[in-house]
PDB file of C-alpha atoms in Angstrom:
ATOM      1  CA  LEU A   2     -11.795  12.934  27.658  1.00 25.00           C
ATOM      2  CA  ASN A   3     -11.061   9.286  28.064  1.00 30.00           C
ATOM      3  CA  ALA A   4      -8.445   6.976  26.288  1.00 34.00           C
ATOM      4  CA  LYS A   5     -11.016   5.469  24.240  1.00 38.00           C
ATOM      5  CA  ASN A   6     -11.960   8.761  22.598  1.00 38.00           C
ATOM      6  CA  ARG A   7      -8.609   9.204  20.621  1.00 38.00           C
ATOM      7  CA  LEU A   8      -6.748   6.705  18.403  1.00 38.00           C
ATOM      8  CA  THR A   9      -3.001   7.690  18.693  1.00 41.00           C
ATOM      9  CA  PRO A  10      -0.253   6.689  16.512  1.00 43.00           C
ATOM     10  CA  ASN A  11       1.141   4.597  19.390  1.00 43.00           C
ATOM     11  CA  ASN A  12      -2.043   2.195  19.422  1.00 43.00           C
ATOM     12  CA  ILE A  13      -3.373   2.683  16.029  1.00 43.00           C
ATOM     13  CA  ASP A  14      -2.447  -0.853  15.199  1.00 58.00           C
ATOM     14  CA  SER A  15      -4.510  -2.362  17.612  1.00 59.00           C
ATOM     15  CA  GLN A  16      -7.401  -0.568  16.499  1.00 65.00           C
ATOM     16  CA  LEU A  17      -6.824  -0.102  12.879  1.00 76.00           C
ATOM     17  CA  GLU A  18      -9.240  -2.736  12.009  1.00 79.00           C
ATOM     18  CA  ARG A  19     -11.993  -0.561  13.706  1.00 81.00           C
ATOM     19  CA  VAL A  20     -11.096   2.486  11.530  1.00 83.00           C
ATOM     20  CA  ILE A  21     -11.118   0.598   8.166  1.00 81.00           C
ATOM     21  CA  ALA A  22     -14.578  -1.168   9.207  1.00 85.00           C
ATOM     22  CA  PHE A  23     -16.002   2.572   9.999  1.00 89.00           C
ATOM     23  CA  LEU A  24     -14.655   3.870   6.572  1.00 86.00           C
ATOM     24  CA  GLU A  25     -16.132   0.728   4.660  1.00 84.00           C
ATOM     25  CA  GLU A  26     -19.540   1.301   6.557  1.00 86.00           C
ATOM     26  CA  ASN A  27     -19.840   5.175   6.297  1.00 84.00           C
ATOM     27  CA  GLY A  28     -17.452   5.697   3.338  1.00 83.00           C
ATOM     28  CA  GLY A  29     -14.329   7.797   3.522  1.00 81.00           C
ATOM     29  CA  ASN A  30     -13.266  10.927   1.583  1.00 79.00           C
ATOM     30  CA  HIS A  31     -10.358  11.614  -1.048  1.00 78.00           C
ATOM     31  CA  LEU A  32      -7.834  11.839   2.210  1.00 82.00           C
ATOM     32  CA  SER A  33      -9.239   9.014   4.439  1.00 84.00           C
ATOM     33  CA  HIS A  34      -6.716   6.287   3.286  1.00 86.00           C
ATOM     34  CA  LEU A  35      -3.749   8.548   4.526  1.00 84.00           C
ATOM     35  CA  ILE A  36      -4.937   7.257   8.275  1.00 83.00           C
ATOM     36  CA  LEU A  37      -3.039   4.301   7.182  1.00 82.00           C
ATOM     37  CA  LEU A  38       0.236   6.353   7.255  1.00 82.00           C
ATOM     38  CA  GLN A  39      -0.182   6.074  11.152  1.00 81.00           C
ATOM     39  CA  ASP A  40       1.333   9.734  11.623  1.00 84.00           C
ATOM     40  CA  LYS A  41      -1.952  11.174  12.810  1.00 87.00           C
ATOM     41  CA  HIS A  42      -4.369  11.132  15.580  1.00 89.00           C
ATOM     42  CA  VAL A  43      -8.032  10.280  15.440  1.00 88.00           C
ATOM     43  CA  TYR A  44     -10.778  11.599  17.429  1.00 93.00           C
ATOM     44  CA  TRP A  45     -14.190   9.891  17.593  1.00 93.00           C
ATOM     45  CA  ALA A  46     -16.896  12.518  17.788  1.00 95.00           C
ATOM     46  CA  VAL A  47     -20.624  12.537  18.643  1.00 96.00           C
ATOM     47  CA  GLU A  48     -20.620   9.633  20.567  1.00 94.00           C
ATOM     48  CA  GLU A  49     -18.201   7.844  18.405  1.00 92.00           C
ATOM     49  CA  GLN A  50     -20.359   8.267  15.099  1.00 95.00           C
ATOM     50  CA  VAL A  51     -17.956  10.592  13.285  1.00 95.00           C
ATOM     51  CA  LEU A  52     -14.346  10.244  12.697  1.00 94.00           C
ATOM     52  CA  ILE A  53     -11.968  13.222  12.731  1.00 94.00           C
ATOM     53  CA  VAL A  54      -8.202  13.029  11.601  1.00 90.00           C
ATOM     54  CA  TYR A  55      -5.775  15.501  13.085  1.00 94.00           C
ATOM     55  CA  LYS A  56      -2.092  16.198  14.046  1.00 93.00           C
ATOM     56  CA  ARG A  57      -0.926  18.723  16.612  1.00 93.00           C
ATOM     57  CA  ILE A  58       1.405  21.325  14.959  1.00 92.00           C
ATOM     58  CA  GLY A  59       2.497  24.037  17.691  1.00 94.00           C
ATOM     59  CA  ASN A  60      -0.424  25.348  19.339  1.00 96.00           C
ATOM     60  CA  LYS A  61      -2.821  24.304  16.542  1.00 95.00           C
ATOM     61  CA  ILE A  62      -4.469  20.937  15.788  1.00 96.00           C
ATOM     62  CA  VAL A  63      -4.651  20.486  12.113  1.00 95.00           C
ATOM     63  CA  VAL A  64      -7.615  18.410  10.592  1.00 95.00           C
ATOM     64  CA  LEU A  65      -7.110  16.491   7.574  1.00 91.00           C
ATOM     65  CA  GLY A  66     -10.236  16.566   5.420  1.00 91.00           C
ATOM     66  CA  ASP A  67     -13.776  16.740   6.657  1.00 94.00           C
ATOM     67  CA  PRO A  68     -15.394  14.864   9.368  1.00 95.00           C
ATOM     68  CA  ILE A  69     -16.215  11.353   8.301  1.00 93.00           C
ATOM     69  CA  GLY A  70     -19.432  10.123   9.161  1.00 93.00           C
ATOM     70  CA  PRO A  71     -23.366  10.642   8.606  1.00 93.00           C
ATOM     71  CA  GLU A  72     -23.923  13.906   7.132  1.00 92.00           C
ATOM     72  CA  SER A  73     -26.697  14.891   9.673  1.00 95.00           C
ATOM     73  CA  LEU A  74     -23.866  14.758  12.489  1.00 96.00           C
ATOM     74  CA  ILE A  75     -21.125  16.798  10.764  1.00 96.00           C
ATOM     75  CA  SER A  76     -22.241  20.223  11.915  1.00 96.00           C
ATOM     76  CA  GLU A  77     -22.193  18.763  15.510  1.00 97.00           C
ATOM     77  CA  SER A  78     -18.994  16.999  15.060  1.00 97.00           C
ATOM     78  CA  ILE A  79     -17.069  20.260  13.840  1.00 96.00           C
ATOM     79  CA  LYS A  80     -18.641  22.265  16.709  1.00 96.00           C
ATOM     80  CA  GLU A  81     -17.655  19.453  19.329  1.00 96.00           C
ATOM     81  CA  PHE A  82     -14.024  19.162  17.779  1.00 96.00           C
ATOM     82  CA  GLN A  83     -13.911  23.094  18.112  1.00 95.00           C
ATOM     83  CA  ALA A  84     -14.566  22.995  21.823  1.00 95.00           C
ATOM     84  CA  TYR A  85     -12.112  20.186  22.444  1.00 95.00           C
ATOM     85  CA  GLY A  86      -9.537  22.509  20.822  1.00 95.00           C
ATOM     86  CA  VAL A  87     -10.498  25.502  22.875  1.00 93.00           C
ATOM     87  CA  SER A  88     -10.547  23.093  26.222  1.00 95.00           C
ATOM     88  CA  LYS A  89      -6.668  22.311  25.598  1.00 94.00           C
ATOM     89  CA  GLY A  90      -5.701  25.733  24.592  1.00 95.00           C
ATOM     90  CA  LEU A  91      -5.401  24.818  20.988  1.00 96.00           C
ATOM     91  CA  LYS A  92      -6.596  26.361  17.755  1.00 95.00           C
ATOM     92  CA  PRO A  93      -8.419  24.103  15.143  1.00 96.00           C
ATOM     93  CA  ILE A  94      -7.779  24.089  11.725  1.00 95.00           C
ATOM     94  CA  PHE A  95      -9.453  22.192   8.907  1.00 96.00           C
ATOM     95  CA  TYR A  96      -7.317  21.494   5.815  1.00 92.00           C
ATOM     96  CA  GLN A  97      -8.634  20.337   2.506  1.00 90.00           C
ATOM     97  CA  ILE A  98     -12.258  20.640   3.228  1.00 91.00           C
ATOM     98  CA  SER A  99     -14.857  20.017   0.612  1.00 88.00           C
ATOM     99  CA  PRO A 100     -17.215  22.806  -0.763  1.00 88.00           C
ATOM    100  CA  ARG A 101     -20.366  20.987   0.383  1.00 90.00           C
ATOM    101  CA  PHE A 102     -19.691  21.538   3.928  1.00 94.00           C
ATOM    102  CA  MET A 103     -18.355  24.976   3.807  1.00 94.00           C
ATOM    103  CA  HIS A 104     -21.639  26.480   5.309  1.00 95.00           C
ATOM    104  CA  LEU A 105     -21.314  24.362   8.415  1.00 95.00           C
ATOM    105  CA  TYR A 106     -17.674  25.899   8.999  1.00 95.00           C
ATOM    106  CA  HIS A 107     -18.736  29.217   8.420  1.00 94.00           C
ATOM    107  CA  ASP A 108     -21.682  28.737  10.875  1.00 93.00           C
ATOM    108  CA  THR A 109     -19.251  27.540  13.353  1.00 91.00           C
ATOM    109  CA  GLY A 110     -17.012  30.660  13.050  1.00 92.00           C
ATOM    110  CA  TYR A 111     -14.506  29.614  10.516  1.00 94.00           C
ATOM    111  CA  ARG A 112     -12.568  31.793   7.937  1.00 94.00           C
ATOM    112  CA  PHE A 113     -11.528  30.501   4.614  1.00 93.00           C
ATOM    113  CA  LEU A 114      -8.281  30.782   2.836  1.00 91.00           C
ATOM    114  CA  LYS A 115      -8.116  28.969  -0.551  1.00 87.00           C
ATOM    115  CA  LEU A 116      -4.621  27.184  -1.083  1.00 86.00           C
ATOM    116  CA  GLY A 117      -5.697  24.903  -4.198  1.00 85.00           C
ATOM    117  CA  GLU A 118      -8.282  22.416  -5.392  1.00 85.00           C
ATOM    118  CA  GLU A 119      -8.517  18.979  -5.953  1.00 85.00           C
ATOM    119  CA  GLY A 120      -7.805  17.511  -9.476  1.00 88.00           C
ATOM    120  CA  VAL A 121     -10.674  15.134 -10.551  1.00 92.00           C
ATOM    121  CA  VAL A 122     -10.936  13.181 -13.518  1.00 95.00           C
ATOM    122  CA  ASN A 123     -14.559  12.311 -14.516  1.00 96.00           C
ATOM    123  CA  LEU A 124     -14.379   8.799 -15.752  1.00 96.00           C
ATOM    124  CA  HIS A 125     -17.470   8.618 -17.285  1.00 94.00           C
ATOM    125  CA  ASN A 126     -16.513  11.367 -19.762  1.00 93.00           C
ATOM    126  CA  PHE A 127     -12.795  10.208 -19.994  1.00 93.00           C
ATOM    127  CA  SER A 128     -11.582   9.294 -23.471  1.00 91.00           C
ATOM    128  CA  ILE A 129      -8.495   9.645 -25.420  1.00 92.00           C
ATOM    129  CA  GLU A 130     -10.370   9.198 -28.531  1.00 91.00           C
ATOM    130  CA  GLY A 131     -10.910  11.850 -31.258  1.00 89.00           C
ATOM    131  CA  LYS A 132      -8.702  15.218 -32.094  1.00 89.00           C
ATOM    132  CA  GLN A 133      -8.536  16.056 -28.241  1.00 88.00           C
ATOM    133  CA  GLY A 134      -7.078  12.822 -27.204  1.00 89.00           C
ATOM    134  CA  ALA A 135      -4.347  12.689 -30.260  1.00 91.00           C
ATOM    135  CA  LYS A 136      -1.166  13.352 -28.267  1.00 92.00           C
ATOM    136  CA  LEU A 137      -2.153  11.073 -25.171  1.00 92.00           C
ATOM    137  CA  ARG A 138      -3.286   8.397 -27.808  1.00 93.00           C
ATOM    138  CA  THR A 139      -0.163   8.530 -29.763  1.00 93.00           C
ATOM    139  CA  ARG A 140       1.930   8.193 -26.362  1.00 94.00           C
ATOM    140  CA  VAL A 141      -0.069   5.112 -25.370  1.00 95.00           C
ATOM    141  CA  ASN A 142       0.228   3.395 -28.743  1.00 95.00           C
ATOM    142  CA  LYS A 143       3.979   3.949 -28.829  1.00 95.00           C
ATOM    143  CA  PHE A 144       4.474   2.231 -25.315  1.00 97.00           C
ATOM    144  CA  THR A 145       1.897  -0.473 -26.452  1.00 95.00           C
ATOM    145  CA  ARG A 146       3.816  -1.039 -29.754  1.00 96.00           C
ATOM    146  CA  ASN A 147       7.237  -1.201 -27.882  1.00 96.00           C
ATOM    147  CA  SER A 148       5.789  -3.917 -25.591  1.00 96.00           C
ATOM    148  CA  TYR A 149       5.227  -1.802 -22.272  1.00 97.00           C
ATOM    149  CA  THR A 150       2.691  -3.628 -20.249  1.00 97.00           C
ATOM    150  CA  PHE A 151       0.031  -2.359 -17.494  1.00 98.00           C
ATOM    151  CA  SER A 152      -1.343  -4.371 -14.561  1.00 97.00           C
ATOM    152  CA  VAL A 153      -3.133  -3.856 -11.364  1.00 97.00           C
ATOM    153  CA  ILE A 154      -1.883  -6.222  -8.337  1.00 97.00           C
ATOM    154  CA  MET A 155      -3.589  -6.834  -5.313  1.00 95.00           C
ATOM    155  CA  PRO A 156      -2.264  -7.425  -1.793  1.00 93.00           C
ATOM    156  CA  PRO A 157      -0.769  -9.386  -0.151  1.00 93.00           C
ATOM    157  CA  TYR A 158       2.294  -8.856  -1.752  1.00 94.00           C
ATOM    158  CA  SER A 159       5.637 -10.887  -1.657  1.00 95.00           C
ATOM    159  CA  LYS A 160       8.696  -9.542  -0.200  1.00 95.00           C
ATOM    160  CA  ALA A 161      10.293  -9.522  -3.500  1.00 95.00           C
ATOM    161  CA  ILE A 162       7.809  -7.306  -5.115  1.00 95.00           C
ATOM    162  CA  LEU A 163       7.648  -4.906  -2.207  1.00 96.00           C
ATOM    163  CA  SER A 164      11.662  -4.794  -2.512  1.00 96.00           C
ATOM    164  CA  GLU A 165      11.179  -3.906  -6.083  1.00 96.00           C
ATOM    165  CA  LEU A 166       8.796  -0.952  -5.459  1.00 96.00           C
ATOM    166  CA  LYS A 167      10.978   0.204  -2.555  1.00 95.00           C
ATOM    167  CA  GLY A 168      13.807   0.204  -5.027  1.00 96.00           C
ATOM    168  CA  ILE A 169      12.039   2.581  -7.275  1.00 96.00           C
ATOM    169  CA  SER A 170      10.865   4.690  -4.648  1.00 95.00           C
ATOM    170  CA  ASP A 171      14.425   5.236  -3.154  1.00 95.00           C
ATOM    171  CA  ALA A 172      15.613   5.879  -6.825  1.00 95.00           C
ATOM    172  CA  TRP A 173      12.791   8.686  -7.288  1.00 93.00           C
ATOM    173  CA  LEU A 174      13.540  10.067  -3.980  1.00 90.00           C
ATOM    174  CA  GLY A 175      17.178  10.348  -4.178  1.00 88.00           C
ATOM    175  CA  ASN A 176      18.503  12.823  -1.382  1.00 86.00           C
ATOM    176  CA  GLN A 177      14.726  14.118  -0.851  1.00 86.00           C
ATOM    177  CA  ARG A 178      13.007  13.355   2.503  1.00 84.00           C
ATOM    178  CA  GLU A 179       9.666  11.751   2.604  1.00 76.00           C
ATOM    179  CA  LYS A 180       6.627  14.020   3.374  1.00 76.00           C
ATOM    180  CA  GLY A 181       3.709  13.071   5.511  1.00 73.00           C
ATOM    181  CA  PHE A 182       0.345  14.061   6.982  1.00 72.00           C
ATOM    182  CA  SER A 183      -1.373  15.196   3.799  1.00 70.00           C
ATOM    183  CA  VAL A 184       1.089  13.889   1.364  1.00 74.00           C
ATOM    184  CA  VAL A 185       1.735  10.158   1.440  1.00 79.00           C
ATOM    185  CA  SER A 186       5.186   8.451   1.845  1.00 83.00           C
ATOM    186  CA  PHE A 187       6.451   5.077   1.072  1.00 89.00           C
ATOM    187  CA  SER A 188       6.414   2.262   3.542  1.00 88.00           C
ATOM    188  CA  GLU A 189       5.885  -1.401   2.941  1.00 91.00           C
ATOM    189  CA  GLU A 190       3.341  -1.674   5.398  1.00 89.00           C
ATOM    190  CA  TYR A 191       1.394   1.098   3.854  1.00 87.00           C
ATOM    191  CA  VAL A 192       1.791   0.095   0.246  1.00 92.00           C
ATOM    192  CA  SER A 193       0.434  -3.301   1.272  1.00 91.00           C
ATOM    193  CA  CYS A 194      -2.928  -2.101   2.205  1.00 87.00           C
ATOM    194  CA  PHE A 195      -3.788  -1.109  -1.371  1.00 90.00           C
ATOM    195  CA  PRO A 196      -4.156  -2.292  -4.920  1.00 95.00           C
ATOM    196  CA  VAL A 197      -0.993  -1.196  -7.024  1.00 97.00           C
ATOM    197  CA  ALA A 198      -0.892  -0.181 -10.702  1.00 98.00           C
ATOM    198  CA  LEU A 199       2.489  -1.041 -12.416  1.00 98.00           C
ATOM    199  CA  LEU A 200       4.014  -0.118 -15.704  1.00 98.00           C
ATOM    200  CA  ASN A 201       6.506  -2.677 -16.942  1.00 97.00           C
ATOM    201  CA  ASP A 202       9.239  -2.517 -19.696  1.00 96.00           C
ATOM    202  CA  PRO A 203       9.435  -5.138 -22.163  1.00 96.00           C
ATOM    203  CA  GLU A 204      11.749  -7.198 -20.211  1.00 95.00           C
ATOM    204  CA  GLY A 205       9.085  -7.269 -17.353  1.00 94.00           C
ATOM    205  CA  LYS A 206      10.952  -4.740 -15.029  1.00 95.00           C
ATOM    206  CA  VAL A 207       8.620  -2.395 -13.464  1.00 97.00           C
ATOM    207  CA  LEU A 208       9.192   1.061 -14.269  1.00 97.00           C
ATOM    208  CA  ALA A 209       6.732   2.910 -12.325  1.00 97.00           C
ATOM    209  CA  PHE A 210       3.908   2.145  -9.919  1.00 98.00           C
ATOM    210  CA  ALA A 211       0.851   3.814  -7.922  1.00 97.00           C
ATOM    211  CA  THR A 212      -1.172   2.938  -5.113  1.00 95.00           C
ATOM    212  CA  LEU A 213      -4.769   3.096  -5.420  1.00 95.00           C
ATOM    213  CA  ALA A 214      -7.064   4.183  -2.755  1.00 90.00           C
ATOM    214  CA  THR A 215     -10.801   4.469  -2.438  1.00 85.00           C
ATOM    215  CA  ASP A 216     -13.255   6.283  -0.525  1.00 75.00           C
ATOM    216  CA  HIS A 217     -15.411   3.167  -0.268  1.00 71.00           C
ATOM    217  CA  GLU A 218     -17.873   4.690  -2.409  1.00 77.00           C
ATOM    218  CA  LYS A 219     -17.563   5.648  -6.176  1.00 87.00           C
ATOM    219  CA  SER A 220     -14.235   7.588  -6.268  1.00 90.00           C
ATOM    220  CA  ILE A 221     -10.535   6.248  -6.509  1.00 93.00           C
ATOM    221  CA  THR A 222      -7.211   8.115  -5.837  1.00 92.00           C
ATOM    222  CA  ILE A 223      -4.129   8.100  -7.375  1.00 94.00           C
ATOM    223  CA  ASP A 224      -2.159   8.107  -4.129  1.00 91.00           C
ATOM    224  CA  LEU A 225       1.831   7.027  -4.047  1.00 91.00           C
ATOM    225  CA  MET A 226       3.296   7.671  -7.340  1.00 94.00           C
ATOM    226  CA  ARG A 227       6.945   6.685  -8.153  1.00 95.00           C
ATOM    227  CA  LYS A 228       9.010   5.686 -11.060  1.00 96.00           C
ATOM    228  CA  PHE A 229      12.548   5.390 -12.133  1.00 96.00           C
ATOM    229  CA  PRO A 230      14.375   8.691 -13.089  1.00 95.00           C
ATOM    230  CA  ASP A 231      15.478   7.499 -16.319  1.00 94.00           C
ATOM    231  CA  SER A 232      12.112   6.153 -17.366  1.00 95.00           C
ATOM    232  CA  PRO A 233      11.154   6.935 -20.742  1.00 95.00           C
ATOM    233  CA  HIS A 234       9.342  10.267 -21.615  1.00 94.00           C
ATOM    234  CA  GLY A 235       5.823   9.911 -21.004  1.00 94.00           C
ATOM    235  CA  THR A 236       5.777   7.144 -18.390  1.00 96.00           C
ATOM    236  CA  MET A 237       3.542   8.689 -16.037  1.00 96.00           C
ATOM    237  CA  ASP A 238       1.355   9.903 -18.634  1.00 95.00           C
ATOM    238  CA  VAL A 239       0.609   6.252 -19.723  1.00 97.00           C
ATOM    239  CA  LEU A 240       0.552   4.955 -16.286  1.00 97.00           C
ATOM    240  CA  PHE A 241      -2.178   7.645 -15.403  1.00 97.00           C
ATOM    241  CA  ILE A 242      -4.237   6.847 -18.526  1.00 97.00           C
ATOM    242  CA  GLN A 243      -4.336   3.224 -17.972  1.00 97.00           C
ATOM    243  CA  ILE A 244      -5.420   3.636 -14.465  1.00 97.00           C
ATOM    244  CA  PHE A 245      -8.051   5.650 -15.913  1.00 97.00           C
ATOM    245  CA  LYS A 246      -9.158   3.039 -18.075  1.00 96.00           C
ATOM    246  CA  TRP A 247      -9.075   0.388 -15.635  1.00 96.00           C
ATOM    247  CA  ALA A 248     -11.022   2.525 -12.803  1.00 96.00           C
ATOM    248  CA  LYS A 249     -13.711   3.085 -15.345  1.00 95.00           C
ATOM    249  CA  GLU A 250     -13.927  -0.494 -16.311  1.00 94.00           C
ATOM    250  CA  LYS A 251     -14.227  -1.190 -12.743  1.00 94.00           C
ATOM    251  CA  GLY A 252     -17.247   1.119 -12.129  1.00 93.00           C
ATOM    252  CA  TYR A 253     -15.609   4.154 -10.375  1.00 94.00           C
ATOM    253  CA  GLN A 254     -17.203   7.441 -11.531  1.00 95.00           C
ATOM    254  CA  ASN A 255     -14.202   9.813 -10.489  1.00 94.00           C
ATOM    255  CA  CYS A 256     -10.242   9.635  -9.852  1.00 95.00           C
ATOM    256  CA  SER A 257      -8.683  11.986  -8.014  1.00 91.00           C
ATOM    257  CA  LEU A 258      -4.973  13.117  -8.441  1.00 90.00           C
ATOM    258  CA  GLY A 259      -4.985  15.083  -5.236  1.00 85.00           C
ATOM    259  CA  MET A 260      -4.566  18.765  -4.686  1.00 83.00           C
ATOM    260  CA  ALA A 261      -3.323  21.083  -7.065  1.00 82.00           C
ATOM    261  CA  PRO A 262      -1.913  24.396  -5.808  1.00 78.00           C
ATOM    262  CA  LEU A 263      -3.442  27.420  -7.331  1.00 80.00           C
ATOM    263  CA  SER A 264      -1.387  29.418  -9.710  1.00 71.00           C
ATOM    264  CA  ASN A 265       0.413  32.721  -8.712  1.00 70.00           C
ATOM    265  CA  VAL A 266      -0.347  31.552  -5.113  1.00 65.00           C
TER     266      VAL A 266
END
């Protein structure tokens, strides 16, 4: 395997445009935007027609999500990556795969362990009207009456807005450490790659924000989510609802909320 087969965190900047162009052409998945965290390796499979994102952890190489590329090549790419891992004395593990390709993993000899499920909102059916939406509708109306405003801004961003978002992120983190790999972390470079949804208070101060990533097809993901710890009760509910409405108006079919762990597991 020569150098051009892998995109490592050390050289990802120089080839990032290629990866983004590949995703725009082939579509991605609910995790492909996390490539931009630049903390993973990218393996080009099946003569560079399929993209596999992974990270080495001990004697394992953990793949984030399904291989990305033409569906007809997914099975071959799984087998190729399996052989690559074995040749290096490493054990491949695929994390957060989709049910759609489970039979392909099974045919390659993989066993399955269920840890959670992706939370997905069907935007076509989403509504806060009627009896079922009464509580959420009341919450949204209260924020609207009190002059809280929602907006979605697009990159590039000024230093001032990035500094403001960093302040919110730092306040939210407190003494916690940022995570990585399958969980997004804050950096000005990462945030600058995506549209950002904002919820502002009556004075115009940003209370909460979320980056919005897409699979370049029909789905959008609420990615990095941060708010001031002393934000009013219901702040994130309102931000999410406004994002759902915005995404629905933009023609998206689904909105992902990320992985929800299984209860009692």
